[in-house]
mmCIF file of C-alpha atoms and ligand atoms in Angstrom:
data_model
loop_
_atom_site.group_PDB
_atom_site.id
_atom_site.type_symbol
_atom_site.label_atom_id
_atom_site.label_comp_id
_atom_site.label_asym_id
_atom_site.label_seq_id
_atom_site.Cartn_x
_atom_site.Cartn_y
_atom_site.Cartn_z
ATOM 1 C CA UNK A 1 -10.199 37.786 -20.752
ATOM 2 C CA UNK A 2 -9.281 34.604 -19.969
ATOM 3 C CA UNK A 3 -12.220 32.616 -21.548
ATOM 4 C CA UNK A 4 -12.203 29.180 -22.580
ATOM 5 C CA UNK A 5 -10.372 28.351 -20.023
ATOM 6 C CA UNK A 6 -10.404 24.134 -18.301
ATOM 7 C CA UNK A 7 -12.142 24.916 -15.103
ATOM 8 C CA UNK A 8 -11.842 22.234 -12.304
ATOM 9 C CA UNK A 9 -15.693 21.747 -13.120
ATOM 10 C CA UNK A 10 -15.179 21.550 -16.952
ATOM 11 C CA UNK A 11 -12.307 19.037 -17.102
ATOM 12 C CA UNK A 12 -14.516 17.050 -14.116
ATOM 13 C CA UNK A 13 -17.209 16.605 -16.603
ATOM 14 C CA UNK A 14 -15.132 15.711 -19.423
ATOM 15 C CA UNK A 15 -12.925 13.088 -17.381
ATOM 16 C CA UNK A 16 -15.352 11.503 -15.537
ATOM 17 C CA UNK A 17 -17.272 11.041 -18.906
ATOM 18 C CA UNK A 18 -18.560 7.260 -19.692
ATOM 19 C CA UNK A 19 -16.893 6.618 -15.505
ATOM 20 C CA UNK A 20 -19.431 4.706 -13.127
ATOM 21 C CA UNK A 21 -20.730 6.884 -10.424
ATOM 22 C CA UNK A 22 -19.293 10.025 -12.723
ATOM 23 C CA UNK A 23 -21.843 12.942 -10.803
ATOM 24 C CA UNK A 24 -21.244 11.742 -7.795
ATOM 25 C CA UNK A 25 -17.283 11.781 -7.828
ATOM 26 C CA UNK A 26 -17.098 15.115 -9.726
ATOM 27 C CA UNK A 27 -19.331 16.110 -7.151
ATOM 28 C CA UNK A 28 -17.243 15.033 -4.368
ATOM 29 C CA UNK A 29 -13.884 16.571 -5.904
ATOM 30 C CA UNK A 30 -15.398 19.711 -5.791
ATOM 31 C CA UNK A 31 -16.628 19.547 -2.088
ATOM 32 C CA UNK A 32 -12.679 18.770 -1.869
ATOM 33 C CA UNK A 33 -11.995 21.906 -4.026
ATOM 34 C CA UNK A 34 -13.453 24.090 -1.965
ATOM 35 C CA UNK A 35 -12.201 22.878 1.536
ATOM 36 C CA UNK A 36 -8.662 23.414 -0.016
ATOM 37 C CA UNK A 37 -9.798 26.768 -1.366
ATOM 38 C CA UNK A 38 -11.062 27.702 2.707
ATOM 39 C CA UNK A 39 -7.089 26.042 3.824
ATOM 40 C CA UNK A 40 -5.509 28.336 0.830
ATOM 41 C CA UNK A 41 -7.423 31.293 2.527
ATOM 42 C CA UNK A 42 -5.973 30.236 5.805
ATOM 43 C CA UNK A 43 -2.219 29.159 5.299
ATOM 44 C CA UNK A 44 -1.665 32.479 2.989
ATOM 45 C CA UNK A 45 -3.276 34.935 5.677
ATOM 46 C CA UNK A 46 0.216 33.580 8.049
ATOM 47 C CA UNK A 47 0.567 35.808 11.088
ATOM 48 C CA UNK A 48 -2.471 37.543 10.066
ATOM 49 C CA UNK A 49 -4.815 35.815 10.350
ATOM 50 C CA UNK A 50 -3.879 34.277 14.155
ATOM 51 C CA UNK A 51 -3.646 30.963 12.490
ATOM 52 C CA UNK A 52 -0.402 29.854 13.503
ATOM 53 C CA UNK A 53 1.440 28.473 16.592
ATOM 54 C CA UNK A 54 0.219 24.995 18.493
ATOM 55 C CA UNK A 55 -3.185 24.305 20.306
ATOM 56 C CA UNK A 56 -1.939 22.308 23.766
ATOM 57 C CA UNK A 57 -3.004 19.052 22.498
ATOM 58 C CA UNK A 58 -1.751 16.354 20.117
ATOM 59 C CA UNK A 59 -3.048 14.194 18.011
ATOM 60 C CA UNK A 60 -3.884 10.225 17.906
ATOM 61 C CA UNK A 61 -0.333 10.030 16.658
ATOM 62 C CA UNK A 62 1.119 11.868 19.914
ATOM 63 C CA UNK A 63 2.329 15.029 17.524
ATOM 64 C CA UNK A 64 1.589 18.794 18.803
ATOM 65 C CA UNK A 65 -1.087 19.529 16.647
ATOM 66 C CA UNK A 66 -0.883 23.249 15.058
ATOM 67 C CA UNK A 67 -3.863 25.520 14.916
ATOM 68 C CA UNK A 68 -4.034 25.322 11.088
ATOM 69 C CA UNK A 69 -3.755 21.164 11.758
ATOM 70 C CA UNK A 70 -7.022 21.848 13.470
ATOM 71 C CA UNK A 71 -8.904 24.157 11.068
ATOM 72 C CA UNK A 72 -8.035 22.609 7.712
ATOM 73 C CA UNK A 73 -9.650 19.288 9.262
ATOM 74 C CA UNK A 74 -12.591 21.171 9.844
ATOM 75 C CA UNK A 75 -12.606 22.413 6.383
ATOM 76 C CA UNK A 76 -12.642 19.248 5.020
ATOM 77 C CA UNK A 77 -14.957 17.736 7.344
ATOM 78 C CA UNK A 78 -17.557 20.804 6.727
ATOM 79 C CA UNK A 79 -17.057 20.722 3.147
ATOM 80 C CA UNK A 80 -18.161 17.270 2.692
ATOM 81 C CA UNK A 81 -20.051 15.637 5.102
ATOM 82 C CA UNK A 82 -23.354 17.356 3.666
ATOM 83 C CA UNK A 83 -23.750 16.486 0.014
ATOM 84 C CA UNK A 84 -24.557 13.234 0.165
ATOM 85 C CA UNK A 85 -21.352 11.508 -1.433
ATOM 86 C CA UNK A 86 -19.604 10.399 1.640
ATOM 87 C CA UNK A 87 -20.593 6.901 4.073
ATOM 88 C CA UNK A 88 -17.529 8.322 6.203
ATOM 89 C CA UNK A 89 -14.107 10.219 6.201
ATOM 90 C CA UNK A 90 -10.609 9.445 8.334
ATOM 91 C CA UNK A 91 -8.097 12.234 9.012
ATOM 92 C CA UNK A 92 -4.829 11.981 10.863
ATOM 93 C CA UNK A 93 -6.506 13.935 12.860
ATOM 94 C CA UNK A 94 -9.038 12.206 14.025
ATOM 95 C CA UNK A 95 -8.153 8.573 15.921
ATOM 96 C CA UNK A 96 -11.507 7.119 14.251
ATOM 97 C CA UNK A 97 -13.465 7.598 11.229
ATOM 98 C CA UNK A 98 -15.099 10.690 11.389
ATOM 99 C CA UNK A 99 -19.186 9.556 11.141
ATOM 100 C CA UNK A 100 -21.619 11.254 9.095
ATOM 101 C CA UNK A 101 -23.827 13.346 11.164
ATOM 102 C CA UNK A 102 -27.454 11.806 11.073
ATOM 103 C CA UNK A 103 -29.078 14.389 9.532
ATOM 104 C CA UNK A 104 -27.069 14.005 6.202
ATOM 105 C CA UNK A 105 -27.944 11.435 3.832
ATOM 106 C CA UNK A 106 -24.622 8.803 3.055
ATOM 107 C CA UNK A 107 -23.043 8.500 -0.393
ATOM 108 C CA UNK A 108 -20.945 5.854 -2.215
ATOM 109 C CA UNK A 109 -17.431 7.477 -1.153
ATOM 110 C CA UNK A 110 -14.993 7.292 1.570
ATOM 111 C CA UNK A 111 -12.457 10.064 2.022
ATOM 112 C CA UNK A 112 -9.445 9.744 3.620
ATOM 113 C CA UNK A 113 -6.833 12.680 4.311
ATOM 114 C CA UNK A 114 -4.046 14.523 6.053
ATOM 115 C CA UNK A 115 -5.645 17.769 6.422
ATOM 116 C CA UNK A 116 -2.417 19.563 6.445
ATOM 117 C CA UNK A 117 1.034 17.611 5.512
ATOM 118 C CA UNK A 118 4.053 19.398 6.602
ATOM 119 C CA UNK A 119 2.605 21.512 9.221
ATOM 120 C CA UNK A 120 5.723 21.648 10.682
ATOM 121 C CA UNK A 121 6.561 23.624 8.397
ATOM 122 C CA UNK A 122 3.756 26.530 8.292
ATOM 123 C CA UNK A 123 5.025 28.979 11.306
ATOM 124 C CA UNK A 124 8.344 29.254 9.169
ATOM 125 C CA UNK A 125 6.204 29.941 5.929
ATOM 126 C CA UNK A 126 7.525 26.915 3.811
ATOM 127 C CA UNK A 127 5.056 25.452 1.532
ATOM 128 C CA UNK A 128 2.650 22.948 2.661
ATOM 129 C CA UNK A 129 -0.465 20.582 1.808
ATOM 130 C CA UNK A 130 -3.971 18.781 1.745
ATOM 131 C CA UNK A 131 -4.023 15.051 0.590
ATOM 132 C CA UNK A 132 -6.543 13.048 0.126
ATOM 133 C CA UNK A 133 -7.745 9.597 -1.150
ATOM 134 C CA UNK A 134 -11.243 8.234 -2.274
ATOM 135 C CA UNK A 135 -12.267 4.792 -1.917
ATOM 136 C CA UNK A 136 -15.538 3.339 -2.629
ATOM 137 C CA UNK A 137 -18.292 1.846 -0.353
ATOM 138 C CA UNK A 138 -20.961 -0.294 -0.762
ATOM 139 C CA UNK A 139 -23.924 -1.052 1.302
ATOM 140 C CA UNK A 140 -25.929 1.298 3.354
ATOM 141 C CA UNK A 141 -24.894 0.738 6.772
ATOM 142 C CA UNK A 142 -22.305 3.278 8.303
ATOM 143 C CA UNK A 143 -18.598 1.646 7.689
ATOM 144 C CA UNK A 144 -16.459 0.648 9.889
ATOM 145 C CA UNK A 145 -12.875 0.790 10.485
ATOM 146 C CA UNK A 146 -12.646 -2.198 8.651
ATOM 147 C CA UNK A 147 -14.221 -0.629 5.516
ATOM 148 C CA UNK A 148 -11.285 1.949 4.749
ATOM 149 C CA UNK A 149 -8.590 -0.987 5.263
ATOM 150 C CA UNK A 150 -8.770 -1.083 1.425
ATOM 151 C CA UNK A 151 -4.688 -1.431 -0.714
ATOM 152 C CA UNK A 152 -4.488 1.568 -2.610
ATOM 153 C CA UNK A 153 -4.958 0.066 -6.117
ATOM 154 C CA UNK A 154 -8.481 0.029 -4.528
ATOM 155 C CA UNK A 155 -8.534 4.344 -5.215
ATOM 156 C CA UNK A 156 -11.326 5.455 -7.065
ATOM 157 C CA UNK A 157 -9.149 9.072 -6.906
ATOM 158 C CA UNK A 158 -6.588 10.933 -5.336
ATOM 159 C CA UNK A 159 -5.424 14.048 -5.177
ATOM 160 C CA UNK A 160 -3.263 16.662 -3.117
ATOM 161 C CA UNK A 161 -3.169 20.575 -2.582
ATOM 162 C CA UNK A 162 -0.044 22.340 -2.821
ATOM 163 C CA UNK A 163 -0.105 25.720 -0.851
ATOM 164 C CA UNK A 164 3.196 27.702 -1.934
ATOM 165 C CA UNK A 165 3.905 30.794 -3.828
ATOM 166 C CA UNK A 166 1.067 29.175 -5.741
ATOM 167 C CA UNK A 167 -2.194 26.949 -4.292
ATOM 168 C CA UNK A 168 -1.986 23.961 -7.158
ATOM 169 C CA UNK A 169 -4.468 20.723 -6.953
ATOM 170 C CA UNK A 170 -3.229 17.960 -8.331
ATOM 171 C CA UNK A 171 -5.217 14.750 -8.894
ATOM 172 C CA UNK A 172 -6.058 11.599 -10.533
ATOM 173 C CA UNK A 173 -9.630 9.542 -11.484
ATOM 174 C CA UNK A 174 -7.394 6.894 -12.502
ATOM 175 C CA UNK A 175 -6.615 8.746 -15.908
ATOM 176 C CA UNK A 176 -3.048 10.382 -15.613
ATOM 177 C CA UNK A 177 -2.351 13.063 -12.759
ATOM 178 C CA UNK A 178 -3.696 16.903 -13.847
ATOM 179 C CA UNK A 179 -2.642 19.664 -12.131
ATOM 180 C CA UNK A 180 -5.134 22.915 -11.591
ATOM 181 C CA UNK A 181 -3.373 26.183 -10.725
ATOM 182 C CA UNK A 182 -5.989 28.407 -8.464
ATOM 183 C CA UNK A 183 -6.897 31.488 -9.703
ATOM 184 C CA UNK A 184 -6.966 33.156 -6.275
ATOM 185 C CA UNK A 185 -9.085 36.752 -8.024
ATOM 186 C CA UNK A 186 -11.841 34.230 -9.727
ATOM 187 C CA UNK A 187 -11.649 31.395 -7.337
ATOM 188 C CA UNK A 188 -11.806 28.667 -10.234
ATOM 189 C CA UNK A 189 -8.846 26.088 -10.290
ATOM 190 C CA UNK A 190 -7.825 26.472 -13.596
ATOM 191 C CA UNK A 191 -5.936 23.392 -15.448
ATOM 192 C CA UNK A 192 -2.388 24.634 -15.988
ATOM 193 C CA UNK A 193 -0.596 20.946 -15.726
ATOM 194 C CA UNK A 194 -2.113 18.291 -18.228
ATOM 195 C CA UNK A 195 -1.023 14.585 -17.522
ATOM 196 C CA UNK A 196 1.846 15.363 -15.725
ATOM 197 C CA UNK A 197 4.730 12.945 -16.349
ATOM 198 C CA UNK A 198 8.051 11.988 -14.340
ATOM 199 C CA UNK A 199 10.956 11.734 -16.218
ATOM 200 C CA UNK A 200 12.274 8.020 -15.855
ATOM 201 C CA UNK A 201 15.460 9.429 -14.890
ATOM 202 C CA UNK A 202 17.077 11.895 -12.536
ATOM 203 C CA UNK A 203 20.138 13.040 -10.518
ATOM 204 C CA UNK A 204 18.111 14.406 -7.740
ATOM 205 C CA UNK A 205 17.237 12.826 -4.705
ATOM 206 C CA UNK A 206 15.336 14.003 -1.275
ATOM 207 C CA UNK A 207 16.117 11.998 2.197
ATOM 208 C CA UNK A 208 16.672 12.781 5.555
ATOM 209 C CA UNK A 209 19.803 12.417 5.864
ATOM 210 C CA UNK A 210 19.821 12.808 9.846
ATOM 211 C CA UNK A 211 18.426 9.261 10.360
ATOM 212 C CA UNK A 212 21.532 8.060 8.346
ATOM 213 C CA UNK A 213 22.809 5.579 10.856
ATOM 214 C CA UNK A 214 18.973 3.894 10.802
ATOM 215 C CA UNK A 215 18.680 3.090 7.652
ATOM 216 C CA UNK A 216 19.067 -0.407 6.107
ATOM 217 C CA UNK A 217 22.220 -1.243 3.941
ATOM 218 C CA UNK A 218 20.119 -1.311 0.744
ATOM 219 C CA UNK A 219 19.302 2.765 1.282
ATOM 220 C CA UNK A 220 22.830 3.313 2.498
ATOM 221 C CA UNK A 221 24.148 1.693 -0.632
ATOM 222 C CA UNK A 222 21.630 4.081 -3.320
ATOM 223 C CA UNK A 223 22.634 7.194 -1.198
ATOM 224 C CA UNK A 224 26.530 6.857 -0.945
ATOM 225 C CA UNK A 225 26.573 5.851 -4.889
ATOM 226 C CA UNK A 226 24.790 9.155 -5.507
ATOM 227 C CA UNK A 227 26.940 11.138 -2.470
ATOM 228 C CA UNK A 228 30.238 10.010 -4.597
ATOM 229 C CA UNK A 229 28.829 11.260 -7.827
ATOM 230 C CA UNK A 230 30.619 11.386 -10.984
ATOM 231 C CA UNK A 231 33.710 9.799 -9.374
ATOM 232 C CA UNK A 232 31.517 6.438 -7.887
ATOM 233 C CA UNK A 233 29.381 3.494 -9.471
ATOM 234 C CA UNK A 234 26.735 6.335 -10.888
ATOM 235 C CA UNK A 235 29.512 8.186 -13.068
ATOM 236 C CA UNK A 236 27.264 11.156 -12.995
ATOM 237 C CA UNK A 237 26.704 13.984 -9.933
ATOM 238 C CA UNK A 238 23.299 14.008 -8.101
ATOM 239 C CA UNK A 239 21.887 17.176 -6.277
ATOM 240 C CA UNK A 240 20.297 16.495 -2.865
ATOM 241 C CA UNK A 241 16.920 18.319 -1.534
ATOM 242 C CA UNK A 242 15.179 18.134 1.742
ATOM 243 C CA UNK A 243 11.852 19.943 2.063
ATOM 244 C CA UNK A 244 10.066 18.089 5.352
ATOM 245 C CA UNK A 245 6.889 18.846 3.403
ATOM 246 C CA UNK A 246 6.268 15.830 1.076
ATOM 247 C CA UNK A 247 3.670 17.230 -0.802
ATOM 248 C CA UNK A 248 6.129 19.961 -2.097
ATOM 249 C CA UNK A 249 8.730 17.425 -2.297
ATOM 250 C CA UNK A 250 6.544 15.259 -4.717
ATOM 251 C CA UNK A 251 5.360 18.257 -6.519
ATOM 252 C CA UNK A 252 8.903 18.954 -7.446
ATOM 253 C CA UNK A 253 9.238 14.951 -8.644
ATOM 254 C CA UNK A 254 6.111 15.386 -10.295
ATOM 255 C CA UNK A 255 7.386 18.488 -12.386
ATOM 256 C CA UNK A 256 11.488 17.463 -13.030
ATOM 257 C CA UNK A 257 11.589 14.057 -11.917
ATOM 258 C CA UNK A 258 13.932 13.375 -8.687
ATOM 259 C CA UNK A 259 13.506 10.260 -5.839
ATOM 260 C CA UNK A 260 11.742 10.481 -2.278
ATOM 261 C CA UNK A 261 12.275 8.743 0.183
ATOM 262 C CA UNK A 262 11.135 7.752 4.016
ATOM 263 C CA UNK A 263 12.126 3.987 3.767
ATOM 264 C CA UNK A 264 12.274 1.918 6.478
ATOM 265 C CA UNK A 265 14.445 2.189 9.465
ATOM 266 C CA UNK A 266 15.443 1.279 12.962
ATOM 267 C CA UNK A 267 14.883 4.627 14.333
ATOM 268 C CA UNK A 268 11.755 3.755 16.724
ATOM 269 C CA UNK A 269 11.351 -0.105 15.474
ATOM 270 C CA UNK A 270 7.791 -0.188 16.107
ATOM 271 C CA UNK A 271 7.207 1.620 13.495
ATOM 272 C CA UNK A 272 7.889 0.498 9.949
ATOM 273 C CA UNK A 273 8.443 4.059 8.296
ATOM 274 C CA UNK A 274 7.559 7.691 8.888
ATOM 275 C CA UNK A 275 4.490 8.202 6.888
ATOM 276 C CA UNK A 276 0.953 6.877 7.246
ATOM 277 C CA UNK A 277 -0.354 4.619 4.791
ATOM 278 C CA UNK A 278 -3.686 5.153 4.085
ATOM 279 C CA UNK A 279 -3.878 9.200 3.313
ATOM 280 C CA UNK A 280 0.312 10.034 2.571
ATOM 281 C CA UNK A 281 1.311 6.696 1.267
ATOM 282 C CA UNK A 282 -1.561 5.461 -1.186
ATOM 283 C CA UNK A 283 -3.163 8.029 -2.600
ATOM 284 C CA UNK A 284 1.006 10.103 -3.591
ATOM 285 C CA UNK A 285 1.668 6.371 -5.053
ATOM 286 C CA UNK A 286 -1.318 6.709 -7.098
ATOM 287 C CA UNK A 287 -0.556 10.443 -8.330
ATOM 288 C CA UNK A 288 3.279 9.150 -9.096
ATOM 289 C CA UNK A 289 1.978 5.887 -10.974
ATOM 290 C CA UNK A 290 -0.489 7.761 -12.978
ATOM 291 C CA UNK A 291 2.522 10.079 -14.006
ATOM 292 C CA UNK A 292 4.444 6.995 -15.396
ATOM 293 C CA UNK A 293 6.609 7.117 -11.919
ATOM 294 C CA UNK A 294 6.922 4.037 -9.275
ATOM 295 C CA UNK A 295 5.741 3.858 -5.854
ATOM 296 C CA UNK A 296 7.601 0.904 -3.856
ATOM 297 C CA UNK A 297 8.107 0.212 0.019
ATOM 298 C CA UNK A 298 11.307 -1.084 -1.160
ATOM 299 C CA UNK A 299 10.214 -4.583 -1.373
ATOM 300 C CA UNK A 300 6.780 -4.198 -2.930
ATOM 301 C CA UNK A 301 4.395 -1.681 -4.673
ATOM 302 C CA UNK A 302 3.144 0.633 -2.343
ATOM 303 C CA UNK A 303 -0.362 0.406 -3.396
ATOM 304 C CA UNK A 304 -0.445 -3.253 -3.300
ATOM 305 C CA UNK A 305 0.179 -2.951 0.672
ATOM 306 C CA UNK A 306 -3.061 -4.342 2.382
ATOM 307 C CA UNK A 307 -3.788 -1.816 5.469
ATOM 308 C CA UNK A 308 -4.210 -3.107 9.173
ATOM 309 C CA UNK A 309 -5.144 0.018 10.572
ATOM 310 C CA UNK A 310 -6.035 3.369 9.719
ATOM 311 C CA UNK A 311 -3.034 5.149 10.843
ATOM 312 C CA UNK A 312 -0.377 2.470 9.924
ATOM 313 C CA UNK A 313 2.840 4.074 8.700
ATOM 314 C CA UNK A 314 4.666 2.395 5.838
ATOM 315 C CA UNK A 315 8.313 2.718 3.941
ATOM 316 C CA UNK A 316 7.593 5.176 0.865
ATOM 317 C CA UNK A 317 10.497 5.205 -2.045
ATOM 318 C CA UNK A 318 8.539 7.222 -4.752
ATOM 319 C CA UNK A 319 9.358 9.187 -7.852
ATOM 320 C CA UNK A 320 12.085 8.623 -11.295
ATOM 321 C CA UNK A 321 11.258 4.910 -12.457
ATOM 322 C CA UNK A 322 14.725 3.831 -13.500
ATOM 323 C CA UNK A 323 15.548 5.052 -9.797
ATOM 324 C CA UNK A 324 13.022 3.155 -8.332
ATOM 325 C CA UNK A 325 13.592 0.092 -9.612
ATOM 326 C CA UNK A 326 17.319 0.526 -8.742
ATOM 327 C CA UNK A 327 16.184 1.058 -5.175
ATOM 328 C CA UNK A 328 14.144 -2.173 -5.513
ATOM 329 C CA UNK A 329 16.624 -4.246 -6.756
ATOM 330 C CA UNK A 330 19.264 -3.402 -3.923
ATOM 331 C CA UNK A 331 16.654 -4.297 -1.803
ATOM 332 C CA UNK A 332 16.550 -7.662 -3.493
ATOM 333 C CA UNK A 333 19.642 -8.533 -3.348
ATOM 334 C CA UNK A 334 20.213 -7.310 0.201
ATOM 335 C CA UNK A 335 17.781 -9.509 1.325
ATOM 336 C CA UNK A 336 19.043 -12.241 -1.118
ATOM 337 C CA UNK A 337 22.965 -11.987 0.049
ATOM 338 C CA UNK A 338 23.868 -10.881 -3.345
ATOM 339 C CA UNK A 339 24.843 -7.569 -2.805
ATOM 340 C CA UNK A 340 28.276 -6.119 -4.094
ATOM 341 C CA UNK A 341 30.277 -6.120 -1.131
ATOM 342 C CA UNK A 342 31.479 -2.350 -1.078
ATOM 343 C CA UNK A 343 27.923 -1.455 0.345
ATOM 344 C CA UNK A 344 28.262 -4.305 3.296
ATOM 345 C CA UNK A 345 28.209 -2.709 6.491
ATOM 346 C CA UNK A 346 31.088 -5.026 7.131
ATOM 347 C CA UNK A 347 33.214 -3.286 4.594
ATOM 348 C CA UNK A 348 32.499 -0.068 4.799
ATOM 349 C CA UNK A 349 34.942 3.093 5.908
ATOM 350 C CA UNK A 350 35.750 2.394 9.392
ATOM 351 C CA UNK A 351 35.519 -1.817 9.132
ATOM 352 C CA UNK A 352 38.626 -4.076 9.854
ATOM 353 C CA UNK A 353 37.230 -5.722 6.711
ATOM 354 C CA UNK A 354 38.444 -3.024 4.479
ATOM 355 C CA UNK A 355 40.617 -4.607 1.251
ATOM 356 C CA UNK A 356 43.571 -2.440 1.796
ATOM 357 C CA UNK A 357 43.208 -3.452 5.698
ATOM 358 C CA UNK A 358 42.780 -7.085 5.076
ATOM 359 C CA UNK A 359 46.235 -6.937 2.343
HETATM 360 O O1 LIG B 401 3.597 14.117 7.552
HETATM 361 C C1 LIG B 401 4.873 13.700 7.574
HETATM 362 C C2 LIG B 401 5.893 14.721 7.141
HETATM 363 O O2 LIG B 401 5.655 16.018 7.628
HETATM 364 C C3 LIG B 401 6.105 14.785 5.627
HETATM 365 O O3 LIG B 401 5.382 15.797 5.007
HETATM 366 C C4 LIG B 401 7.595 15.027 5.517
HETATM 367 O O4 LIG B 401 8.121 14.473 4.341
HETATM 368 C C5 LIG B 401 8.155 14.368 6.738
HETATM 369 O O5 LIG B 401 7.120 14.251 7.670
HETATM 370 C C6 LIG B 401 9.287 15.150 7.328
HETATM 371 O O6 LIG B 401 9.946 14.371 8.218
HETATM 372 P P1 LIG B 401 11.237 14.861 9.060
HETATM 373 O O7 LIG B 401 10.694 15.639 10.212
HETATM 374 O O8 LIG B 401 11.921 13.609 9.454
HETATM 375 O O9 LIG B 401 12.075 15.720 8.168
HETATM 376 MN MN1 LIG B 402 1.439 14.465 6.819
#
């Protein structure tokens, strides 16, 4: 039964045919496999398996950090420290890069990842995720810092683990985004999702709409156009979804198309955005690019963004193309004094500006 089905290993072999480095990568991807596999195991167990509930410490970015946080970074760091393939990994768990231990020879790779995104979200049993982003290194001495601080057009791959009714990997070498459905009785990740591709349009959009009164007027103007639906400047209804899990939110993009975003606000103005760069930001935009979808900040491509620091956080408006670029361009001419006036703060509801005030 079942035979002749794309294992993760198969299509590996096939895609990485004729690609530099090709044994080593596929190699690495499966390490990755089989952390996510060990984090599967985990999240699905729930109350069982006395995963769940906070450890009394938080990470480098001041968040609680949840059992599971803890364990699927272990998983990951376990899985692949060993082979060979790695000169280092970062986590958002971790303040630094995590060294290779000095008994393990170094590879050609650096992996960056958030263990598990949306952890919020795993004591109320909503779905949740692993994503992570490979980068190359040269040279034989340890990296630094300095050495991950690579844009994300820089990805050698990317990938992410969806853990919901179904565990899914998803992932790119740079040749369209594949997604791999895990057969939990086998424990193969079968491929399920060839070159996945956004629809260029959509009516569906995902925001947090409780930060509303930080965002900038470009954001305010996309969402109240889609808010007023058939009877506004769209002429068409949207839908509106909210997950707090953007893995599951970008799976959905990924499979009917739809808009995400975490753009910049005012909310804590030392920070630029909500998500981190280097392993939310870069290596989504590369999975949403390789599906014909855009990745911006707003102003520019997302994986054009050169990184200061490991843990910088960055705007993120991903998904729909034709969306995107709409986003982009109020951007544009917010910034150039060319937007239509009904978005102006200084016309909206409650201004003195108002035409029907002004006569
Ligand atoms: O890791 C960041 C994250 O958990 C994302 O997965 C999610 O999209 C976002 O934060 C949720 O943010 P908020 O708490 O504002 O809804
Ligand atoms: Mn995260």
């Amino acid at each position: 039964m079942h035979l002749g089905r794309t294992t993760l290993s198969k299509f590996l072999l096939q895609q990485l045919k004729g690609i530099e480095g090709a044994n080593d990568l596929g190699a690495l991807l499966v390490d990755v496999a089989a952390a996510v596999k060990a984090i599967s195991a985990m999240t699905a167990k729930g109350a069982l398996g006395g995963y769940l509930g906070e450890l009394d410490a938080r990470n480098v970015q001041g968040e609680t950090q949840k059992k599971l946080d803890v364990l699927a970074n272990e998983a990951l760091i376990k899985s692949c420290e060993w082979g060979g393939l790695v000169a280092g990994m970062a986590s958002e768990e971790n303040d630094e890069p995590v060294p290779i231990p000095a008994e393990f020879r170094r590879g050609p790779y650096l992996l960056v990842f958030d263990p598990l995104d949306g952890s919020s979200n795993t004591d109320v049993n909503v779905s949740v995720g692993t994503i992570f982003s490979i980068l190359s290194h040269a040279g034989d001495r340890p990296p630094a810092e300095a050495d991950f601080l690579q844009p994300g057009c820089e990805q050698v791959a990317a990938g992410y683990a969806i853990y919901g009714p179904a565990t899914m990997l998803v992932l790119t070498v740079g040749k369209g985004t594949y997604g791999f459905t895990l057969d939990r009785e086998i424990g193969n990740f079968i491929l399920t999702h060839p070159l996945m591709a956004i629809p260029p349009d959509s009516s569906e959009f995902a925001i947090n709409t409780s930060n509303a009164r930080f965002w900038e007027p470009p954001v305010h103007r996309y969402v109240t156009e889609c808010q007023a639906g058939r009877t506004g400047e769209r002429g068409r209804d949207f839908n509106m979804r909210w997950i707090a899990s953007m893995v599951a939110e970008v799976h959905r993009i990924l499979m009917r198309g739809g808009v995400f975003m975490y753009p910049r606000d005012t909310k804590d103005p030392t920070k630029p955005g909500r998500l981190r760069l280097m392993y939310e930001g870069n290596p989504i935009a590369m999975l949403v690019e390789q599906a014909g979808g855009r990745a911006s900040t707003g102003r520019e491509r997302l994986l054009d963004v050169q990184p200061a620091a490991l843990h910088q956080r960055v705007p993120v408006i991903l998904g729909s193309r034709n969306e995107v670029d709409r986003i982009e361009r109020y951007h544009v001419e917010h910034d150039n004094g060319t937007a239509h006036p009904y978005v102006s703060p200084l016309f909206n509801e409650r201004s003195l500006y108002r035409p029907e005030v002004l006569g």
